[in-house]
PDB file of C-alpha atoms in Angstrom:
ATOM      1  CA  MET B   3      -0.045  -0.015  -0.002  1.00 60.00           C
ATOM      2  CA  GLY B   4       2.817   2.367   0.732  1.00 67.00           C
ATOM      3  CA  ARG B   5       4.377   1.847  -2.597  1.00 71.00           C
ATOM      4  CA  PHE B   6       0.938   2.521  -4.243  1.00 66.00           C
ATOM      5  CA  ILE B   7       0.559   5.793  -2.521  1.00 71.00           C
ATOM      6  CA  THR B   8       4.106   6.697  -3.471  1.00 77.00           C
ATOM      7  CA  LEU B   9       3.644   6.125  -6.860  1.00 76.00           C
ATOM      8  CA  ARG B  10       0.257   8.130  -7.092  1.00 72.00           C
ATOM      9  CA  LEU B  11       2.048  10.913  -5.435  1.00 76.00           C
ATOM     10  CA  LEU B  12       4.972  10.820  -7.968  1.00 80.00           C
ATOM     11  CA  GLN B  13       2.449  10.718 -10.866  1.00 79.00           C
ATOM     12  CA  ALA B  14       0.867  13.798  -9.435  1.00 79.00           C
ATOM     13  CA  ILE B  15       3.730  16.060  -9.665  1.00 84.00           C
ATOM     14  CA  PRO B  16       3.836  16.260 -13.547  1.00 87.00           C
ATOM     15  CA  VAL B  17       0.201  16.700 -13.492  1.00 85.00           C
ATOM     16  CA  ILE B  18       0.228  19.773 -11.291  1.00 86.00           C
ATOM     17  CA  LEU B  19       3.343  20.934 -12.998  1.00 89.00           C
ATOM     18  CA  ALA B  20       1.461  20.901 -16.461  1.00 90.00           C
ATOM     19  CA  VAL B  21      -1.510  22.708 -14.767  1.00 88.00           C
ATOM     20  CA  VAL B  22       0.722  25.485 -13.574  1.00 89.00           C
ATOM     21  CA  THR B  23       2.423  25.927 -16.820  1.00 91.00           C
ATOM     22  CA  VAL B  24      -0.699  25.971 -18.777  1.00 90.00           C
ATOM     23  CA  THR B  25      -2.432  28.252 -16.641  1.00 87.00           C
ATOM     24  CA  PHE B  26       0.418  30.758 -16.286  1.00 88.00           C
ATOM     25  CA  PHE B  27       0.830  31.279 -19.957  1.00 88.00           C
ATOM     26  CA  LEU B  28      -2.849  31.314 -20.777  1.00 86.00           C
ATOM     27  CA  VAL B  29      -3.383  34.068 -18.281  1.00 83.00           C
ATOM     28  CA  ARG B  30      -0.462  36.063 -19.750  1.00 81.00           C
ATOM     29  CA  VAL B  31      -1.637  35.826 -23.326  1.00 80.00           C
ATOM     30  CA  ALA B  32      -5.326  36.832 -22.243  1.00 75.00           C
ATOM     31  CA  PRO B  33      -6.399  40.447 -23.459  1.00 73.00           C
ATOM     32  CA  GLY B  34      -5.835  43.122 -20.690  1.00 70.00           C
ATOM     33  CA  GLY B  35      -3.570  43.180 -17.797  1.00 67.00           C
ATOM     34  CA  PRO B  36      -3.919  43.646 -13.895  1.00 71.00           C
ATOM     35  CA  PHE B  37      -3.342  47.317 -14.038  1.00 69.00           C
ATOM     36  CA  ASP B  38      -5.597  48.227 -16.903  1.00 67.00           C
ATOM     37  CA  SER B  39      -8.771  50.042 -15.899  1.00 61.00           C
ATOM     38  CA  GLU B  40     -11.229  52.627 -17.232  1.00 52.00           C
ATOM     39  CA  LYS B  41      -9.200  55.258 -15.510  1.00 61.00           C
ATOM     40  CA  ALA B  42      -5.606  55.945 -17.073  1.00 63.00           C
ATOM     41  CA  VAL B  43      -2.773  55.069 -14.923  1.00 63.00           C
ATOM     42  CA  GLN B  44       0.511  57.334 -15.250  1.00 72.00           C
ATOM     43  CA  PRO B  45       3.154  55.554 -17.174  1.00 72.00           C
ATOM     44  CA  GLU B  46       5.642  55.767 -14.285  1.00 76.00           C
ATOM     45  CA  VAL B  47       3.117  54.433 -11.812  1.00 73.00           C
ATOM     46  CA  LYS B  48       2.338  51.578 -13.986  1.00 73.00           C
ATOM     47  CA  ALA B  49       5.964  51.030 -14.480  1.00 79.00           C
ATOM     48  CA  ALA B  50       6.613  50.932 -10.688  1.00 80.00           C
ATOM     49  CA  LEU B  51       3.689  48.433 -10.136  1.00 74.00           C
ATOM     50  CA  GLU B  52       4.973  46.212 -12.722  1.00 75.00           C
ATOM     51  CA  ARG B  53       8.598  46.260 -11.316  1.00 81.00           C
ATOM     52  CA  GLN B  54       7.093  45.487  -7.861  1.00 78.00           C
ATOM     53  CA  TYR B  55       5.186  42.570  -9.077  1.00 77.00           C
ATOM     54  CA  ARG B  56       8.029  41.552 -11.471  1.00 80.00           C
ATOM     55  CA  LEU B  57       5.951  41.890 -14.471  1.00 79.00           C
ATOM     56  CA  ASP B  58       8.826  43.782 -16.070  1.00 79.00           C
ATOM     57  CA  LEU B  59      10.971  40.532 -16.227  1.00 82.00           C
ATOM     58  CA  PRO B  60      10.791  38.480 -19.361  1.00 86.00           C
ATOM     59  CA  LEU B  61       8.039  35.878 -19.275  1.00 86.00           C
ATOM     60  CA  VAL B  62      10.480  32.929 -18.795  1.00 89.00           C
ATOM     61  CA  GLN B  63      11.999  34.685 -15.888  1.00 89.00           C
ATOM     62  CA  GLN B  64       8.523  35.286 -14.486  1.00 87.00           C
ATOM     63  CA  TYR B  65       7.653  31.708 -14.840  1.00 89.00           C
ATOM     64  CA  ALA B  66      10.791  30.479 -13.131  1.00 90.00           C
ATOM     65  CA  ALA B  67      10.396  33.049 -10.310  1.00 89.00           C
ATOM     66  CA  TYR B  68       6.598  31.750  -9.848  1.00 87.00           C
ATOM     67  CA  LEU B  69       7.947  28.129  -9.736  1.00 89.00           C
ATOM     68  CA  GLY B  70      10.403  29.061  -6.982  1.00 89.00           C
ATOM     69  CA  ASP B  71       7.854  30.863  -4.953  1.00 87.00           C
ATOM     70  CA  LEU B  72       5.443  27.748  -5.420  1.00 88.00           C
ATOM     71  CA  ALA B  73       7.822  25.437  -4.287  1.00 87.00           C
ATOM     72  CA  GLN B  74       8.091  27.203  -0.908  1.00 88.00           C
ATOM     73  CA  GLY B  75       4.237  27.183  -0.614  1.00 86.00           C
ATOM     74  CA  ASP B  76       4.185  30.947  -1.550  1.00 86.00           C
ATOM     75  CA  LEU B  77       1.194  31.563  -4.105  1.00 87.00           C
ATOM     76  CA  GLY B  78       2.284  35.236  -4.624  1.00 85.00           C
ATOM     77  CA  PRO B  79       0.656  38.477  -3.465  1.00 87.00           C
ATOM     78  CA  SER B  80      -2.745  39.444  -4.908  1.00 84.00           C
ATOM     79  CA  PHE B  81      -2.745  42.198  -7.631  1.00 81.00           C
ATOM     80  CA  LYS B  82      -6.114  43.577  -6.778  1.00 80.00           C
ATOM     81  CA  TYR B  83      -6.057  43.302  -2.866  1.00 79.00           C
ATOM     82  CA  PRO B  84      -3.014  45.325  -1.803  1.00 76.00           C
ATOM     83  CA  GLY B  85      -1.230  44.059   1.320  1.00 79.00           C
ATOM     84  CA  ARG B  86      -2.909  40.548   1.192  1.00 84.00           C
ATOM     85  CA  SER B  87      -1.487  37.627  -0.319  1.00 87.00           C
ATOM     86  CA  VAL B  88      -3.101  34.613  -2.272  1.00 89.00           C
ATOM     87  CA  ASN B  89      -2.619  32.131   0.700  1.00 90.00           C
ATOM     88  CA  GLU B  90      -4.586  34.555   2.942  1.00 90.00           C
ATOM     89  CA  LEU B  91      -7.346  35.002   0.630  1.00 88.00           C
ATOM     90  CA  ILE B  92      -7.807  31.392  -0.115  1.00 89.00           C
ATOM     91  CA  ALA B  93      -7.647  30.656   3.906  1.00 89.00           C
ATOM     92  CA  ALA B  94     -10.375  33.269   4.117  1.00 86.00           C
ATOM     93  CA  GLY B  95     -12.694  31.836   1.499  1.00 87.00           C
ATOM     94  CA  LEU B  96     -11.972  28.183   1.728  1.00 88.00           C
ATOM     95  CA  PRO B  97     -13.827  27.343   5.011  1.00 90.00           C
ATOM     96  CA  VAL B  98     -17.166  28.416   3.454  1.00 90.00           C
ATOM     97  CA  THR B  99     -16.531  26.688   0.286  1.00 90.00           C
ATOM     98  CA  ALA B 100     -15.534  23.501   2.071  1.00 89.00           C
ATOM     99  CA  GLU B 101     -18.595  23.802   4.241  1.00 91.00           C
ATOM    100  CA  LEU B 102     -20.877  24.110   1.077  1.00 91.00           C
ATOM    101  CA  GLY B 103     -18.989  21.210  -0.586  1.00 90.00           C
ATOM    102  CA  LEU B 104     -19.602  18.973   2.414  1.00 92.00           C
ATOM    103  CA  TYR B 105     -23.308  19.761   2.613  1.00 92.00           C
ATOM    104  CA  ALA B 106     -23.583  19.249  -0.989  1.00 92.00           C
ATOM    105  CA  LEU B 107     -21.715  15.747  -0.654  1.00 91.00           C
ATOM    106  CA  LEU B 108     -24.176  14.692   2.056  1.00 92.00           C
ATOM    107  CA  VAL B 109     -27.182  15.805  -0.078  1.00 91.00           C
ATOM    108  CA  ALA B 110     -25.660  13.774  -3.020  1.00 91.00           C
ATOM    109  CA  VAL B 111     -24.875  10.649  -0.914  1.00 92.00           C
ATOM    110  CA  LEU B 112     -28.261  10.515   0.950  1.00 92.00           C
ATOM    111  CA  ILE B 113     -30.350  11.211  -2.086  1.00 92.00           C
ATOM    112  CA  GLY B 114     -28.493   9.577  -4.661  1.00 90.00           C
ATOM    113  CA  GLY B 115     -27.376   6.431  -2.635  1.00 89.00           C
ATOM    114  CA  SER B 116     -30.991   5.904  -1.434  1.00 90.00           C
ATOM    115  CA  ALA B 117     -32.312   6.252  -5.055  1.00 90.00           C
ATOM    116  CA  GLY B 118     -29.821   3.862  -6.455  1.00 89.00           C
ATOM    117  CA  ILE B 119     -30.304   0.978  -3.821  1.00 89.00           C
ATOM    118  CA  PHE B 120     -34.004   1.583  -4.141  1.00 89.00           C
ATOM    119  CA  ALA B 121     -33.796   1.146  -7.835  1.00 89.00           C
ATOM    120  CA  SER B 122     -31.600  -1.948  -7.764  1.00 87.00           C
ATOM    121  CA  LEU B 123     -33.940  -3.916  -5.712  1.00 86.00           C
ATOM    122  CA  LYS B 124     -36.455  -4.292  -8.466  1.00 86.00           C
ATOM    123  CA  PRO B 125     -34.780  -3.884 -11.682  1.00 86.00           C
ATOM    124  CA  ASN B 126     -36.510  -3.139 -15.066  1.00 85.00           C
ATOM    125  CA  THR B 127     -39.776  -2.006 -13.089  1.00 89.00           C
ATOM    126  CA  ALA B 128     -41.254   1.141 -11.980  1.00 89.00           C
ATOM    127  CA  GLN B 129     -39.350   1.154  -9.026  1.00 88.00           C
ATOM    128  CA  ASP B 130     -36.191   1.176 -11.140  1.00 87.00           C
ATOM    129  CA  TYR B 131     -37.163   3.457 -13.908  1.00 89.00           C
ATOM    130  CA  LEU B 132     -38.581   6.448 -11.836  1.00 90.00           C
ATOM    131  CA  PRO B 133     -35.212   7.081  -9.721  1.00 88.00           C
ATOM    132  CA  MET B 134     -33.164   6.562 -12.743  1.00 89.00           C
ATOM    133  CA  ALA B 135     -35.200   9.039 -14.895  1.00 90.00           C
ATOM    134  CA  ALA B 136     -34.906  11.591 -12.122  1.00 87.00           C
ATOM    135  CA  ALA B 137     -31.233  10.970 -12.085  1.00 86.00           C
ATOM    136  CA  MET B 138     -30.898  11.537 -16.023  1.00 85.00           C
ATOM    137  CA  ILE B 139     -32.886  14.913 -15.292  1.00 84.00           C
ATOM    138  CA  GLY B 140     -30.325  15.844 -12.487  1.00 81.00           C
ATOM    139  CA  ILE B 141     -27.285  15.023 -14.859  1.00 81.00           C
ATOM    140  CA  CYS B 142     -28.771  17.186 -17.743  1.00 82.00           C
ATOM    141  CA  MET B 143     -29.916  20.179 -15.602  1.00 83.00           C
ATOM    142  CA  PRO B 144     -26.925  22.642 -14.878  1.00 84.00           C
ATOM    143  CA  THR B 145     -26.514  24.369 -11.606  1.00 85.00           C
ATOM    144  CA  PHE B 146     -27.037  27.845 -13.102  1.00 84.00           C
ATOM    145  CA  LEU B 147     -30.679  26.805 -14.146  1.00 87.00           C
ATOM    146  CA  LEU B 148     -31.443  24.612 -11.117  1.00 88.00           C
ATOM    147  CA  GLY B 149     -30.527  27.418  -8.697  1.00 87.00           C
ATOM    148  CA  PRO B 150     -32.835  29.938  -9.977  1.00 89.00           C
ATOM    149  CA  LEU B 151     -35.629  27.511 -10.282  1.00 90.00           C
ATOM    150  CA  LEU B 152     -35.390  26.684  -6.677  1.00 90.00           C
ATOM    151  CA  VAL B 153     -34.986  30.405  -5.676  1.00 90.00           C
ATOM    152  CA  LEU B 154     -38.164  31.164  -7.694  1.00 90.00           C
ATOM    153  CA  VAL B 155     -40.156  28.293  -6.248  1.00 91.00           C
ATOM    154  CA  PHE B 156     -39.149  27.890  -2.660  1.00 90.00           C
ATOM    155  CA  GLY B 157     -37.834  31.576  -1.993  1.00 87.00           C
ATOM    156  CA  ILE B 158     -40.055  33.869  -3.731  1.00 88.00           C
ATOM    157  CA  HIS B 159     -43.326  32.131  -4.486  1.00 89.00           C
ATOM    158  CA  LEU B 160     -43.558  29.854  -1.347  1.00 85.00           C
ATOM    159  CA  GLU B 161     -41.436  32.029   0.818  1.00 84.00           C
ATOM    160  CA  TRP B 162     -40.206  29.002   2.698  1.00 87.00           C
ATOM    161  CA  LEU B 163     -36.378  29.438   2.477  1.00 87.00           C
ATOM    162  CA  PRO B 164     -34.044  32.411   2.125  1.00 86.00           C
ATOM    163  CA  VAL B 165     -32.386  33.021  -1.201  1.00 83.00           C
ATOM    164  CA  SER B 166     -29.146  34.376  -0.256  1.00 82.00           C
ATOM    165  CA  GLY B 167     -26.522  34.496   2.352  1.00 77.00           C
ATOM    166  CA  TRP B 168     -24.483  31.978   4.662  1.00 83.00           C
ATOM    167  CA  GLY B 169     -25.107  31.192   8.023  1.00 77.00           C
ATOM    168  CA  ASP B 170     -26.899  34.458   8.844  1.00 77.00           C
ATOM    169  CA  ILE B 171     -30.557  33.250   8.505  1.00 81.00           C
ATOM    170  CA  PRO B 172     -31.970  29.715   9.381  1.00 78.00           C
ATOM    171  CA  GLY B 173     -32.286  27.569   6.346  1.00 82.00           C
ATOM    172  CA  ASP B 174     -30.022  29.663   4.116  1.00 84.00           C
ATOM    173  CA  LYS B 175     -27.850  26.608   3.394  1.00 88.00           C
ATOM    174  CA  LEU B 176     -30.269  24.264   2.153  1.00 90.00           C
ATOM    175  CA  LEU B 177     -30.985  25.628  -1.251  1.00 90.00           C
ATOM    176  CA  PRO B 178     -27.275  26.117  -2.152  1.00 91.00           C
ATOM    177  CA  SER B 179     -26.432  22.654  -0.946  1.00 91.00           C
ATOM    178  CA  ILE B 180     -29.376  21.128  -2.934  1.00 91.00           C
ATOM    179  CA  THR B 181     -28.405  22.935  -6.000  1.00 90.00           C
ATOM    180  CA  LEU B 182     -24.733  22.038  -5.919  1.00 90.00           C
ATOM    181  CA  GLY B 183     -25.410  18.350  -4.865  1.00 90.00           C
ATOM    182  CA  ALA B 184     -28.274  17.665  -7.308  1.00 88.00           C
ATOM    183  CA  ALA B 185     -26.104  16.473 -10.191  1.00 87.00           C
ATOM    184  CA  TYR B 186     -23.716  14.533  -8.095  1.00 90.00           C
ATOM    185  CA  ALA B 187     -26.714  12.840  -6.383  1.00 90.00           C
ATOM    186  CA  ALA B 188     -27.941  11.668 -10.053  1.00 89.00           C
ATOM    187  CA  TYR B 189     -24.272  10.421 -10.685  1.00 90.00           C
ATOM    188  CA  ILE B 190     -24.150   8.369  -7.417  1.00 91.00           C
ATOM    189  CA  ALA B 191     -27.714   7.164  -7.748  1.00 91.00           C
ATOM    190  CA  ARG B 192     -26.633   5.490 -11.212  1.00 90.00           C
ATOM    191  CA  LEU B 193     -23.223   4.137  -9.589  1.00 90.00           C
ATOM    192  CA  SER B 194     -24.735   2.794  -6.579  1.00 90.00           C
ATOM    193  CA  ARG B 195     -27.469   1.014  -8.784  1.00 90.00           C
ATOM    194  CA  ALA B 196     -24.938  -0.386 -11.033  1.00 89.00           C
ATOM    195  CA  GLY B 197     -22.704  -1.747  -7.993  1.00 87.00           C
ATOM    196  CA  MET B 198     -25.701  -3.119  -6.098  1.00 87.00           C
ATOM    197  CA  LEU B 199     -26.981  -4.987  -9.313  1.00 87.00           C
ATOM    198  CA  GLU B 200     -23.847  -6.704  -9.793  1.00 86.00           C
ATOM    199  CA  VAL B 201     -23.378  -7.822  -6.096  1.00 86.00           C
ATOM    200  CA  LEU B 202     -27.166  -8.747  -5.807  1.00 83.00           C
ATOM    201  CA  ASN B 203     -26.250 -11.309  -8.731  1.00 82.00           C
ATOM    202  CA  GLN B 204     -23.444 -13.011  -6.857  1.00 82.00           C
ATOM    203  CA  ASP B 205     -23.625 -16.380  -5.506  1.00 80.00           C
ATOM    204  CA  TYR B 206     -23.019 -15.569  -1.755  1.00 81.00           C
ATOM    205  CA  ILE B 207     -26.093 -13.379  -1.973  1.00 79.00           C
ATOM    206  CA  ARG B 208     -28.126 -16.203  -3.454  1.00 81.00           C
ATOM    207  CA  THR B 209     -27.007 -18.418  -0.685  1.00 82.00           C
ATOM    208  CA  ALA B 210     -27.728 -15.861   1.970  1.00 80.00           C
ATOM    209  CA  ARG B 211     -31.174 -15.734   0.561  1.00 79.00           C
ATOM    210  CA  ALA B 212     -31.537 -19.492   0.433  1.00 83.00           C
ATOM    211  CA  LYS B 213     -30.689 -19.670   4.321  1.00 81.00           C
ATOM    212  CA  GLY B 214     -33.959 -17.655   4.787  1.00 80.00           C
ATOM    213  CA  LEU B 215     -32.446 -14.212   5.748  1.00 79.00           C
ATOM    214  CA  PRO B 216     -34.786 -11.309   5.607  1.00 81.00           C
ATOM    215  CA  GLU B 217     -34.257  -9.245   2.436  1.00 79.00           C
ATOM    216  CA  TRP B 218     -33.083  -6.170   4.522  1.00 77.00           C
ATOM    217  CA  GLN B 219     -30.199  -8.244   6.144  1.00 80.00           C
ATOM    218  CA  VAL B 220     -29.331  -9.523   2.661  1.00 80.00           C
ATOM    219  CA  VAL B 221     -28.993  -5.949   1.398  1.00 81.00           C
ATOM    220  CA  VAL B 222     -27.626  -4.054   4.261  1.00 80.00           C
ATOM    221  CA  LYS B 223     -25.210  -6.745   5.941  1.00 79.00           C
ATOM    222  CA  HIS B 224     -23.950  -8.642   2.780  1.00 76.00           C
ATOM    223  CA  ALA B 225     -24.554  -6.540  -0.543  1.00 80.00           C
ATOM    224  CA  LEU B 226     -24.152  -3.011   0.678  1.00 79.00           C
ATOM    225  CA  ARG B 227     -20.338  -3.042   1.432  1.00 76.00           C
ATOM    226  CA  GLY B 228     -19.536  -4.357  -2.165  1.00 78.00           C
ATOM    227  CA  GLY B 229     -22.247  -2.734  -3.952  1.00 81.00           C
ATOM    228  CA  MET B 230     -21.271   0.849  -2.708  1.00 82.00           C
ATOM    229  CA  ILE B 231     -17.563   0.484  -3.895  1.00 80.00           C
ATOM    230  CA  PRO B 232     -18.043   2.419  -7.079  1.00 83.00           C
ATOM    231  CA  VAL B 233     -19.546   5.249  -4.938  1.00 86.00           C
ATOM    232  CA  VAL B 234     -16.695   5.284  -2.578  1.00 81.00           C
ATOM    233  CA  ALA B 235     -14.242   5.545  -5.342  1.00 78.00           C
ATOM    234  CA  PHE B 236     -16.317   8.448  -6.689  1.00 84.00           C
ATOM    235  CA  LEU B 237     -16.362  10.447  -3.549  1.00 82.00           C
ATOM    236  CA  GLY B 238     -13.009  11.910  -3.808  1.00 79.00           C
ATOM    237  CA  PRO B 239     -13.256  13.375  -7.369  1.00 80.00           C
ATOM    238  CA  ALA B 240     -16.853  14.416  -6.359  1.00 85.00           C
ATOM    239  CA  PHE B 241     -15.832  16.408  -3.439  1.00 84.00           C
ATOM    240  CA  ALA B 242     -13.026  17.866  -5.280  1.00 80.00           C
ATOM    241  CA  GLY B 243     -15.420  18.797  -8.114  1.00 81.00           C
ATOM    242  CA  LEU B 244     -17.908  20.255  -5.798  1.00 85.00           C
ATOM    243  CA  LEU B 245     -15.161  22.559  -4.319  1.00 81.00           C
ATOM    244  CA  ALA B 246     -14.115  23.637  -7.892  1.00 76.00           C
ATOM    245  CA  GLY B 247     -17.527  23.832  -9.244  1.00 76.00           C
ATOM    246  CA  SER B 248     -19.157  26.011  -6.543  1.00 82.00           C
ATOM    247  CA  PHE B 249     -18.326  29.205  -7.979  1.00 83.00           C
ATOM    248  CA  VAL B 250     -21.687  29.270  -9.880  1.00 84.00           C
ATOM    249  CA  VAL B 251     -23.611  28.533  -6.778  1.00 88.00           C
ATOM    250  CA  GLU B 252     -21.788  30.964  -4.644  1.00 87.00           C
ATOM    251  CA  THR B 253     -22.465  33.759  -7.075  1.00 84.00           C
ATOM    252  CA  ILE B 254     -26.277  32.737  -7.352  1.00 86.00           C
ATOM    253  CA  PHE B 255     -26.642  32.790  -3.662  1.00 88.00           C
ATOM    254  CA  GLN B 256     -24.250  35.493  -2.673  1.00 84.00           C
ATOM    255  CA  ILE B 257     -22.047  33.190  -0.577  1.00 87.00           C
ATOM    256  CA  PRO B 258     -18.756  34.707   0.622  1.00 85.00           C
ATOM    257  CA  GLY B 259     -16.696  31.567  -0.287  1.00 85.00           C
ATOM    258  CA  LEU B 260     -13.534  30.990  -2.329  1.00 84.00           C
ATOM    259  CA  GLY B 261     -15.539  31.365  -5.621  1.00 80.00           C
ATOM    260  CA  ARG B 262     -16.030  35.114  -4.941  1.00 78.00           C
ATOM    261  CA  PHE B 263     -12.227  35.730  -5.242  1.00 79.00           C
ATOM    262  CA  TYR B 264     -11.737  33.409  -8.199  1.00 81.00           C
ATOM    263  CA  VAL B 265     -14.584  34.998 -10.232  1.00 80.00           C
ATOM    264  CA  GLN B 266     -13.306  38.607  -9.341  1.00 80.00           C
ATOM    265  CA  ALA B 267      -9.834  37.664 -10.144  1.00 82.00           C
ATOM    266  CA  ALA B 268     -11.017  36.446 -13.660  1.00 80.00           C
ATOM    267  CA  PHE B 269     -12.644  39.650 -14.332  1.00 79.00           C
ATOM    268  CA  ASN B 270      -9.693  41.796 -12.867  1.00 78.00           C
ATOM    269  CA  ARG B 271      -6.728  39.805 -14.379  1.00 80.00           C
ATOM    270  CA  ASP B 272      -5.304  39.085 -11.001  1.00 83.00           C
ATOM    271  CA  TYR B 273      -2.858  36.729 -12.393  1.00 84.00           C
ATOM    272  CA  THR B 274      -1.566  35.371  -8.932  1.00 86.00           C
ATOM    273  CA  MET B 275      -5.151  34.685  -7.563  1.00 88.00           C
ATOM    274  CA  ILE B 276      -5.978  32.920 -10.802  1.00 87.00           C
ATOM    275  CA  LEU B 277      -2.908  30.812 -10.719  1.00 88.00           C
ATOM    276  CA  GLY B 278      -3.010  30.235  -6.849  1.00 88.00           C
ATOM    277  CA  THR B 279      -6.607  29.130  -6.704  1.00 88.00           C
ATOM    278  CA  THR B 280      -6.184  26.776  -9.727  1.00 87.00           C
ATOM    279  CA  VAL B 281      -3.116  25.117  -8.381  1.00 87.00           C
ATOM    280  CA  PHE B 282      -4.691  24.759  -4.983  1.00 88.00           C
ATOM    281  CA  LEU B 283      -7.822  23.135  -6.446  1.00 84.00           C
ATOM    282  CA  SER B 284      -5.747  20.862  -8.731  1.00 84.00           C
ATOM    283  CA  THR B 285      -3.798  19.735  -5.795  1.00 85.00           C
ATOM    284  CA  LEU B 286      -6.905  18.916  -3.921  1.00 84.00           C
ATOM    285  CA  ILE B 287      -8.415  16.960  -6.692  1.00 83.00           C
ATOM    286  CA  VAL B 288      -5.182  14.903  -6.921  1.00 82.00           C
ATOM    287  CA  LEU B 289      -5.219  14.187  -3.319  1.00 82.00           C
ATOM    288  CA  PHE B 290      -8.874  13.400  -2.940  1.00 81.00           C
ATOM    289  CA  ASN B 291      -8.620  10.934  -6.055  1.00 79.00           C
ATOM    290  CA  LEU B 292      -5.829   9.328  -3.947  1.00 78.00           C
ATOM    291  CA  ALA B 293      -7.946   9.308  -0.803  1.00 78.00           C
ATOM    292  CA  SER B 294     -10.845   7.653  -2.704  1.00 74.00           C
ATOM    293  CA  ASP B 295      -8.488   5.022  -4.395  1.00 73.00           C
ATOM    294  CA  ILE B 296      -7.218   3.915  -1.054  1.00 74.00           C
ATOM    295  CA  LEU B 297     -10.697   3.780   0.670  1.00 73.00           C
ATOM    296  CA  ALA B 298     -12.079   1.713  -2.151  1.00 68.00           C
ATOM    297  CA  ALA B 299      -9.171  -0.753  -2.063  1.00 68.00           C
ATOM    298  CA  TRP B 300      -9.704  -1.041   1.697  1.00 69.00           C
ATOM    299  CA  LEU B 301     -13.305  -1.992   1.004  1.00 64.00           C
ATOM    300  CA  ASN B 302     -12.423  -4.410  -1.694  1.00 62.00           C
ATOM    301  CA  PRO B 303     -10.590  -7.493  -0.336  1.00 59.00           C
ATOM    302  CA  ARG B 304      -8.926  -8.499  -3.602  1.00 60.00           C
ATOM    303  CA  LEU B 305      -7.472  -4.829  -4.073  1.00 56.00           C
ATOM    304  CA  ARG B 306      -6.631  -4.795  -0.541  1.00 55.00           C
ATOM    305  CA  HIS B 307      -4.604  -7.951  -0.738  1.00 55.00           C
ATOM    306  CA  GLN B 308      -2.954  -6.894  -3.973  1.00 56.00           C
ATOM    307  CA  PHE B 309      -1.763  -3.501  -2.446  1.00 53.00           C
ATOM    308  CA  GLY B 310      -0.914  -5.309   0.725  1.00 54.00           C
ATOM    309  CA  GLY B 311       1.253  -7.817  -0.957  1.00 49.00           C
ATOM    310  CA  GLU B 312       3.269  -5.413  -2.767  1.00 45.00           C
ATOM    311  CA  ARG B 313       7.198  -5.325  -2.022  1.00 40.00           C
TER     312      ARG B 313
END
């Protein structure tokens, strides 16, 4: 297992380096700059700012300097928030974004897992078709459409839930969590259904039923652990995707998370903020993928034996 983790971490280094390189040069070739604004800036002031942020250096030297800072964990200063570093801005917005992602993941697992298990018990019947049809709708409906629909129905017409904010009014976390977790609930429903169907057709499940065990014991005690392995393997990438994809939801519901800084950085050409957030989220995706692979291997005896037997 230790060798497996080491190899995966070594494989992650070129991936993150590629993300840094592509993002660095893409933001540089984009039109405009961090000090371009409607109000003209004095040439000497602009030159001083560029010298302060090393934008006067050749592009290759800027790239090498950024890699040197990145190796020390320094994501650089923000161009649009004087006196604040990208590390500080990420630390300020990450807790809210992580909380939103966690709630959305809970919504996805509870709704999607329950729907998939329910559908797998009677395949090719109405009990199967209805949850899977709803899952397909959830996959096809983007968050920028689902969010306003939920706001319109539950916030404006019914007036049951608040439509903006985070932690200020009771119930203001419910609509954002459902909006963000709906698509992932649909994926989990399909994964859990497929995994459960495969396990429920195994010989040891037939043996358990032949012994006269109640169906709920067969499902919960014997089938659930193996049937949910595809879902467990999906949880790591899902949580990373929820963190990286929360920007639209945070904008719709006015949530003060990391997405606010990232969206503003894109409009303001805040190079270091764009780079820092992209690198940070890419690293999270790699780490969560690794964590989900390890957990899936632990749940699967064959994979656990394979990794445990490595020398």
